Short mmCIF file of C-alpha atoms in Angstrom, two decimals:
data_model
loop_
_atom_site.label_atom_id
_atom_site.label_comp_id
_atom_site.label_asym_id
_atom_site.label_seq_id
_atom_site.Cartn_x
_atom_site.Cartn_y
_atom_site.Cartn_z
CA MET G 272 0.00 0.00 0.00
CA ARG G 273 2.79 2.34 0.91
CA SER G 274 4.69 1.72 -2.34
CA PHE G 275 1.46 2.24 -4.31
CA ARG G 276 0.96 5.62 -2.64
CA ALA G 277 4.57 6.56 -3.44
CA LEU G 278 3.97 5.64 -7.07
CA LEU G 279 0.83 7.77 -7.18
CA LEU G 280 2.71 10.70 -5.64
CA PHE G 281 5.53 10.35 -8.15
CA VAL G 282 3.13 10.31 -11.11
CA SER G 283 1.22 13.25 -9.68
CA ALA G 284 4.39 15.27 -9.08
CA SER G 285 5.64 14.52 -12.59
CA LEU G 286 2.36 15.68 -14.10
CA GLY G 287 2.10 18.72 -11.87
CA PHE G 288 -0.73 17.55 -9.59
CA ALA G 289 1.00 17.20 -6.20
CA ALA G 290 -0.99 18.47 -3.26
CA GLY G 291 1.82 20.12 -1.32
CA GLU G 292 4.15 23.04 -1.92
CA LYS G 293 5.08 24.09 -5.45
CA ILE G 294 8.86 24.15 -5.89
CA ALA G 295 10.49 25.54 -9.04
CA VAL G 296 13.84 23.91 -9.82
CA ILE G 297 15.92 25.93 -12.29
CA PRO G 298 19.10 24.26 -13.64
CA LYS G 299 21.86 25.90 -15.67
CA GLY G 300 20.80 23.84 -18.67
CA THR G 301 18.66 20.85 -19.55
CA THR G 302 20.70 18.75 -21.99
CA HIS G 303 23.68 17.30 -20.09
CA SER G 304 23.41 14.01 -18.19
CA PHE G 305 24.33 15.89 -15.02
CA TRP G 306 21.10 17.90 -15.08
CA LYS G 307 18.97 14.85 -15.80
CA SER G 308 20.36 13.31 -12.60
CA VAL G 309 19.63 16.53 -10.70
CA GLU G 310 16.05 16.41 -11.96
CA ALA G 311 15.68 12.79 -10.86
CA GLY G 312 16.83 13.71 -7.35
CA ALA G 313 14.53 16.72 -7.19
CA ARG G 314 11.54 14.65 -8.25
CA GLN G 315 12.41 11.92 -5.77
CA ALA G 316 12.39 14.50 -2.99
CA GLY G 317 9.09 15.87 -4.29
CA VAL G 318 7.53 12.42 -3.97
CA GLU G 319 8.81 11.99 -0.41
CA VAL G 320 7.60 15.36 0.86
CA ASP G 321 4.47 15.53 -1.34
CA ALA G 322 5.59 18.68 -3.18
CA GLN G 323 5.00 19.65 -6.78
CA ILE G 324 8.26 19.98 -8.74
CA ILE G 325 8.39 22.32 -11.71
CA TRP G 326 11.55 21.76 -13.74
CA LYS G 327 12.47 24.58 -16.11
CA GLY G 328 15.74 26.05 -17.31
CA PRO G 329 17.60 27.27 -20.38
CA LEU G 330 18.49 24.74 -23.06
CA LYS G 331 22.13 25.87 -23.27
CA GLU G 332 24.38 26.77 -20.37
CA ASP G 333 25.23 30.22 -21.68
CA ASP G 334 21.74 31.74 -21.85
CA ARG G 335 21.82 34.04 -18.84
CA ALA G 336 18.93 36.13 -20.15
CA GLN G 337 16.64 33.13 -20.38
CA GLN G 338 17.55 31.91 -16.90
CA ILE G 339 16.93 35.37 -15.46
CA ALA G 340 13.52 35.42 -17.19
CA VAL G 341 12.65 32.02 -15.69
CA VAL G 342 13.58 33.20 -12.18
CA GLN G 343 11.50 36.35 -12.66
CA GLN G 344 8.55 34.27 -13.87
CA PHE G 345 8.59 32.06 -10.78
CA SER G 346 9.11 35.09 -8.54
CA THR G 347 5.68 36.45 -9.47
CA ASP G 348 3.52 33.33 -9.89
CA ASP G 349 2.11 30.96 -7.27
CA THR G 350 5.39 29.10 -6.76
CA ASP G 351 6.25 28.66 -3.08
CA ALA G 352 10.07 28.41 -3.41
CA ILE G 353 12.84 28.42 -6.01
CA VAL G 354 15.82 26.04 -6.21
CA LEU G 355 18.35 27.66 -8.54
CA ALA G 356 21.70 26.72 -10.12
CA PRO G 357 22.88 30.18 -11.26
CA LEU G 358 24.61 30.41 -14.63
CA ASP G 359 26.45 33.50 -13.44
CA ASP G 360 27.38 34.28 -9.83
CA THR G 361 26.71 38.00 -10.35
CA ALA G 362 24.00 38.28 -13.02
CA LEU G 363 21.55 36.10 -11.07
CA ARG G 364 22.07 37.92 -7.78
CA ALA G 365 19.42 40.62 -8.32
CA PRO G 366 16.72 38.18 -9.57
CA ALA G 367 17.33 35.89 -6.60
CA ARG G 368 17.18 38.80 -4.16
CA SER G 369 13.96 40.02 -5.77
CA ALA G 370 12.38 36.59 -5.32
CA MET G 371 13.40 36.57 -1.66
CA GLN G 372 11.88 40.02 -1.17
CA ARG G 373 8.62 38.76 -2.63
CA GLY G 374 8.53 36.01 -0.03
CA LYS G 375 9.84 33.23 -2.29
CA PRO G 376 12.73 31.52 -0.51
CA VAL G 377 15.61 30.67 -2.85
CA VAL G 378 17.93 27.69 -2.41
CA ILE G 379 21.10 27.97 -4.49
CA PHE G 380 22.57 24.68 -5.68
CA ASP G 381 25.53 23.43 -7.74
CA SER G 382 27.15 26.83 -8.35
CA ALA G 383 27.61 29.67 -5.88
CA LEU G 384 25.92 33.06 -5.99
CA LYS G 385 27.65 36.15 -4.69
CA GLY G 386 25.82 37.31 -1.60
CA GLU G 387 24.84 36.20 1.88
CA ALA G 388 22.46 33.52 3.09
CA GLY G 389 19.34 35.22 4.38
CA THR G 390 19.50 38.06 1.87
CA GLU G 391 20.01 36.64 -1.63
CA PHE G 392 19.24 33.01 -0.70
CA ILE G 393 18.52 30.76 2.28
CA SER G 394 20.96 27.90 1.68
CA PHE G 395 23.72 26.72 -0.68
CA VAL G 396 23.63 23.02 -1.61
CA ALA G 397 26.63 21.91 -3.67
CA THR G 398 29.84 20.01 -4.16
CA ASN G 399 32.92 21.46 -2.50
CA ASN G 400 34.13 22.49 -5.94
CA HIS G 401 37.53 23.78 -4.84
CA ARG G 402 38.21 20.43 -3.21
CA GLY G 403 37.00 18.66 -6.36
CA GLY G 404 39.54 20.60 -8.43
CA GLN G 405 42.23 19.65 -5.94
CA LEU G 406 41.32 15.95 -6.24
CA GLY G 407 41.69 16.17 -10.01
CA GLY G 408 44.96 18.07 -9.71
CA GLU G 409 46.45 15.66 -7.21
CA GLU G 410 45.68 12.67 -9.44
CA LEU G 411 47.00 14.39 -12.57
CA ALA G 412 50.24 15.34 -10.78
CA ARG G 413 50.62 11.75 -9.58
CA LEU G 414 50.08 10.38 -13.07
CA ILE G 415 52.87 12.53 -14.55
CA ASN G 416 55.16 12.06 -11.53
CA GLY G 417 55.08 15.76 -10.66
CA LYS G 418 56.67 17.00 -13.87
CA GLY G 419 55.57 17.84 -17.39
CA LYS G 420 53.48 20.24 -19.44
CA VAL G 421 49.79 20.68 -18.65
CA VAL G 422 46.81 22.24 -20.43
CA LEU G 423 43.82 23.57 -18.46
CA LEU G 424 40.77 24.11 -20.67
CA ARG G 425 38.43 26.26 -18.58
CA TYR G 426 34.64 26.15 -18.87
CA ALA G 427 33.07 29.65 -18.86
CA GLU G 428 33.58 33.01 -17.20
CA GLY G 429 31.09 33.72 -14.40
CA SER G 430 30.40 30.05 -13.61
CA ALA G 431 31.31 29.92 -9.93
CA SER G 432 31.36 26.11 -9.67
CA THR G 433 33.85 25.55 -12.48
CA MET G 434 35.95 28.58 -11.53
CA ALA G 435 36.35 27.05 -8.06
CA ARG G 436 37.40 23.73 -9.60
CA GLU G 437 39.92 25.46 -11.83
CA ALA G 438 41.31 27.38 -8.84
CA GLY G 439 41.62 24.17 -6.82
CA PHE G 440 43.40 22.46 -9.69
CA LEU G 441 45.84 25.34 -10.19
CA ALA G 442 46.56 25.48 -6.45
CA VAL G 443 47.79 21.88 -6.62
CA MET G 444 49.83 22.57 -9.78
CA ALA G 445 51.54 25.46 -7.99
CA ARG G 446 52.93 22.99 -5.44
CA HIS G 447 54.83 21.14 -8.17
CA PRO G 448 57.73 23.16 -9.59
CA GLY G 449 58.30 20.49 -12.22
CA ILE G 450 54.88 21.10 -13.78
CA GLU G 451 54.47 23.85 -16.37
CA ILE G 452 51.00 25.14 -17.24
CA ILE G 453 51.24 25.91 -20.96
CA VAL G 454 47.56 26.93 -21.40
CA ASP G 455 45.18 28.25 -18.73
CA ASN G 456 43.33 31.10 -20.47
CA ARG G 457 41.09 29.32 -22.99
CA TYR G 458 37.40 28.48 -22.51
CA ALA G 459 35.41 25.46 -23.67
CA GLY G 460 32.05 27.21 -23.81
CA PRO G 461 28.60 25.82 -22.98
CA THR G 462 28.33 22.69 -25.13
CA ILE G 463 30.23 19.58 -26.13
CA SER G 464 30.53 21.01 -29.64
CA THR G 465 32.02 24.33 -28.50
CA ALA G 466 34.42 22.44 -26.22
CA GLN G 467 35.55 20.21 -29.08
CA ASP G 468 36.10 23.27 -31.28
CA ALA G 469 38.08 25.00 -28.52
CA ALA G 470 40.23 21.91 -28.06
CA MET G 471 40.88 21.64 -31.82
CA ASN G 472 42.02 25.27 -31.79
CA LEU G 473 44.61 24.24 -29.18
CA LEU G 474 45.94 21.33 -31.21
CA ASP G 475 49.58 22.48 -31.23
CA LYS G 476 49.53 22.91 -27.45
CA LEU G 477 47.77 19.57 -26.95
CA ARG G 478 50.49 17.83 -28.95
CA GLU G 479 53.07 19.50 -26.71
CA ALA G 480 51.25 18.69 -23.46
CA ASP G 481 51.68 15.66 -21.23
CA ALA G 482 48.35 16.03 -19.46
CA ILE G 483 45.04 17.93 -19.63
CA PHE G 484 42.43 18.94 -17.08
CA THR G 485 38.81 19.82 -17.89
CA PRO G 486 36.36 21.08 -15.22
CA ASN G 487 32.90 19.78 -16.22
CA GLU G 488 30.98 17.23 -18.29
CA SER G 489 30.81 19.11 -21.60
CA SER G 490 34.42 20.32 -21.55
CA THR G 491 35.66 16.81 -20.73
CA GLN G 492 33.61 15.15 -23.45
CA GLY G 493 34.50 17.81 -26.02
CA MET G 494 38.19 17.45 -25.22
CA LEU G 495 37.99 13.67 -25.47
CA LEU G 496 36.32 13.88 -28.89
CA ALA G 497 39.06 16.22 -30.09
CA LEU G 498 41.76 13.84 -28.85
CA ARG G 499 40.06 10.97 -30.65
CA GLN G 500 39.73 13.02 -33.83
CA THR G 501 43.44 13.84 -33.85
CA GLY G 502 44.77 10.43 -32.79
CA LEU G 503 45.97 11.70 -29.41
CA THR G 504 43.73 9.52 -27.24
CA ARG G 505 45.78 7.66 -24.60
CA LYS G 506 48.88 9.53 -25.75
CA LYS G 507 47.82 12.35 -23.43
CA ILE G 508 46.63 11.99 -19.85
CA LEU G 509 43.12 13.41 -19.51
CA VAL G 510 41.61 14.07 -16.08
CA GLY G 511 38.11 15.48 -16.13
CA PHE G 512 35.02 16.30 -14.12
CA ASP G 513 31.59 14.60 -13.98
CA THR G 514 30.49 11.09 -14.81
CA SER G 515 28.05 10.78 -17.69
CA PRO G 516 27.61 7.28 -19.19
CA PHE G 517 29.80 8.40 -22.12
CA LEU G 518 32.63 9.49 -19.81
CA LEU G 519 32.41 6.40 -17.61
CA ALA G 520 32.69 4.21 -20.71
CA ALA G 521 35.76 6.22 -21.76
CA LEU G 522 37.24 5.73 -18.29
CA LYS G 523 36.79 1.97 -18.53
CA ARG G 524 38.54 1.97 -21.92
CA GLY G 525 41.43 4.03 -20.59
CA ASP G 526 40.73 7.06 -22.79
CA VAL G 527 40.22 9.13 -19.63
CA LYS G 528 42.49 8.42 -16.68
CA ALA G 529 40.34 9.87 -13.89
CA LEU G 530 37.08 11.72 -13.30
CA VAL G 531 35.96 13.75 -10.32
CA ALA G 532 32.43 12.58 -9.56
CA GLN G 533 29.81 14.79 -8.01
CA ASN G 534 26.48 13.54 -6.71
CA PRO G 535 23.92 15.43 -8.83
CA THR G 536 21.01 13.24 -7.75
CA ARG G 537 21.73 14.04 -4.10
CA MET G 538 22.14 17.71 -5.02
CA GLY G 539 18.68 17.93 -6.56
CA TYR G 540 17.21 15.89 -3.73
CA LEU G 541 18.68 18.01 -0.93
CA GLY G 542 17.92 21.26 -2.74
CA VAL G 543 14.21 20.45 -2.75
CA LYS G 544 14.23 18.99 0.77
CA THR G 545 15.91 22.14 2.09
CA ALA G 546 13.37 24.43 0.41
CA VAL G 547 10.40 22.45 1.73
CA ALA G 548 11.86 22.22 5.25
CA HIS G 549 12.24 26.00 5.32
CA LEU G 550 8.65 26.50 4.13
CA ARG G 551 7.44 24.21 6.91
CA GLY G 552 9.33 26.11 9.58
CA GLU G 553 11.96 23.43 10.14
CA PRO G 554 15.64 24.33 10.79
CA ILE G 555 17.97 24.17 7.78
CA GLU G 556 21.70 24.43 7.15
CA THR G 557 22.91 27.50 5.26
CA ALA G 558 25.59 25.38 3.53
CA VAL G 559 25.25 21.71 2.53
CA ASP G 560 28.19 19.77 1.04
CA THR G 561 26.88 17.02 -1.25
CA GLY G 562 30.30 15.37 -1.62
CA CYS G 563 32.65 14.36 -4.43
CA VAL G 564 35.08 11.53 -5.07
CA LEU G 565 37.88 10.72 -7.50
CA VAL G 566 36.89 7.89 -9.85
CA THR G 567 39.47 5.73 -11.62
CA LYS G 568 39.30 2.47 -13.52
CA THR G 569 40.55 0.63 -10.44
CA ASN G 570 38.09 2.02 -7.88
CA LEU G 571 35.02 2.19 -10.12
CA ASP G 572 33.33 -0.76 -8.41
CA THR G 573 34.07 0.22 -4.81
CA PRO G 574 31.14 0.97 -2.46
CA GLU G 575 32.27 4.58 -1.98
CA VAL G 576 32.21 5.33 -5.70
CA LYS G 577 29.03 3.35 -6.35
CA ALA G 578 27.26 5.36 -3.66
CA VAL G 579 28.12 8.63 -5.41
CA LEU G 580 27.29 7.29 -8.87
CA GLY G 581 23.97 5.95 -7.64
CA ASN G 582 24.76 2.31 -8.44
#
């Protein structure tokens, strides 16, 4: 009986008929595997707390104007709370503050927003992105024995999550005098296609490099496709971020040496749970670390990694 009720709640939430609070969940984009996992977690939480989940965000992860418009829409309708992954840590600050002033609590997830909890938002639910970048950097340095030439292909300006990962990675590189960063000022852009193009434009530097770091799903996949296209796969050490099925398959083949795994399902889940708890007058944390772990071919089947990957 209990499982039947849970099924009914899930169907109702998916179709927009849940009886409880209405929670708008606004991702950075809607195409990458990462965001599909976030959505699954958000909807799971909606079932458990009997809340209606409205999932809406820009198609591409560079459409700040569209994301701002979505936040403004939910700020003025009958939505009870907003769970937001801001595309830009500055551009989304005013829309989030406006929603808060209208009595719509905002939970920030995945990527930080400049501002203070209680003013621009009520809680920040995310990976410790700086630590994630450090994990990737430590593994890359180990793989090249602390010496060699390295390319960092950044993601996008204004994206707080990936900027923190890049900073964490570079902090580790700075501890190794034998490592030379030969590129750190180029950006992959919002899609796999733009990342592949950016990587192809760096072909001379990639041939020179011993290792490469990429800070999110699309930049990692785009870089990998470029390496395959140019015959450099496995000749260069690639350490990336995020764990889509495509990237995990590449890890198993040895095309990628390591991936830093976040827990997007948990992120979506806790974002919604935090918003609903606040609406119901329950105490919440202003900062929630959803965890990350380094994934390699050798530890892929360990309980710790399986727990993060949702296996």
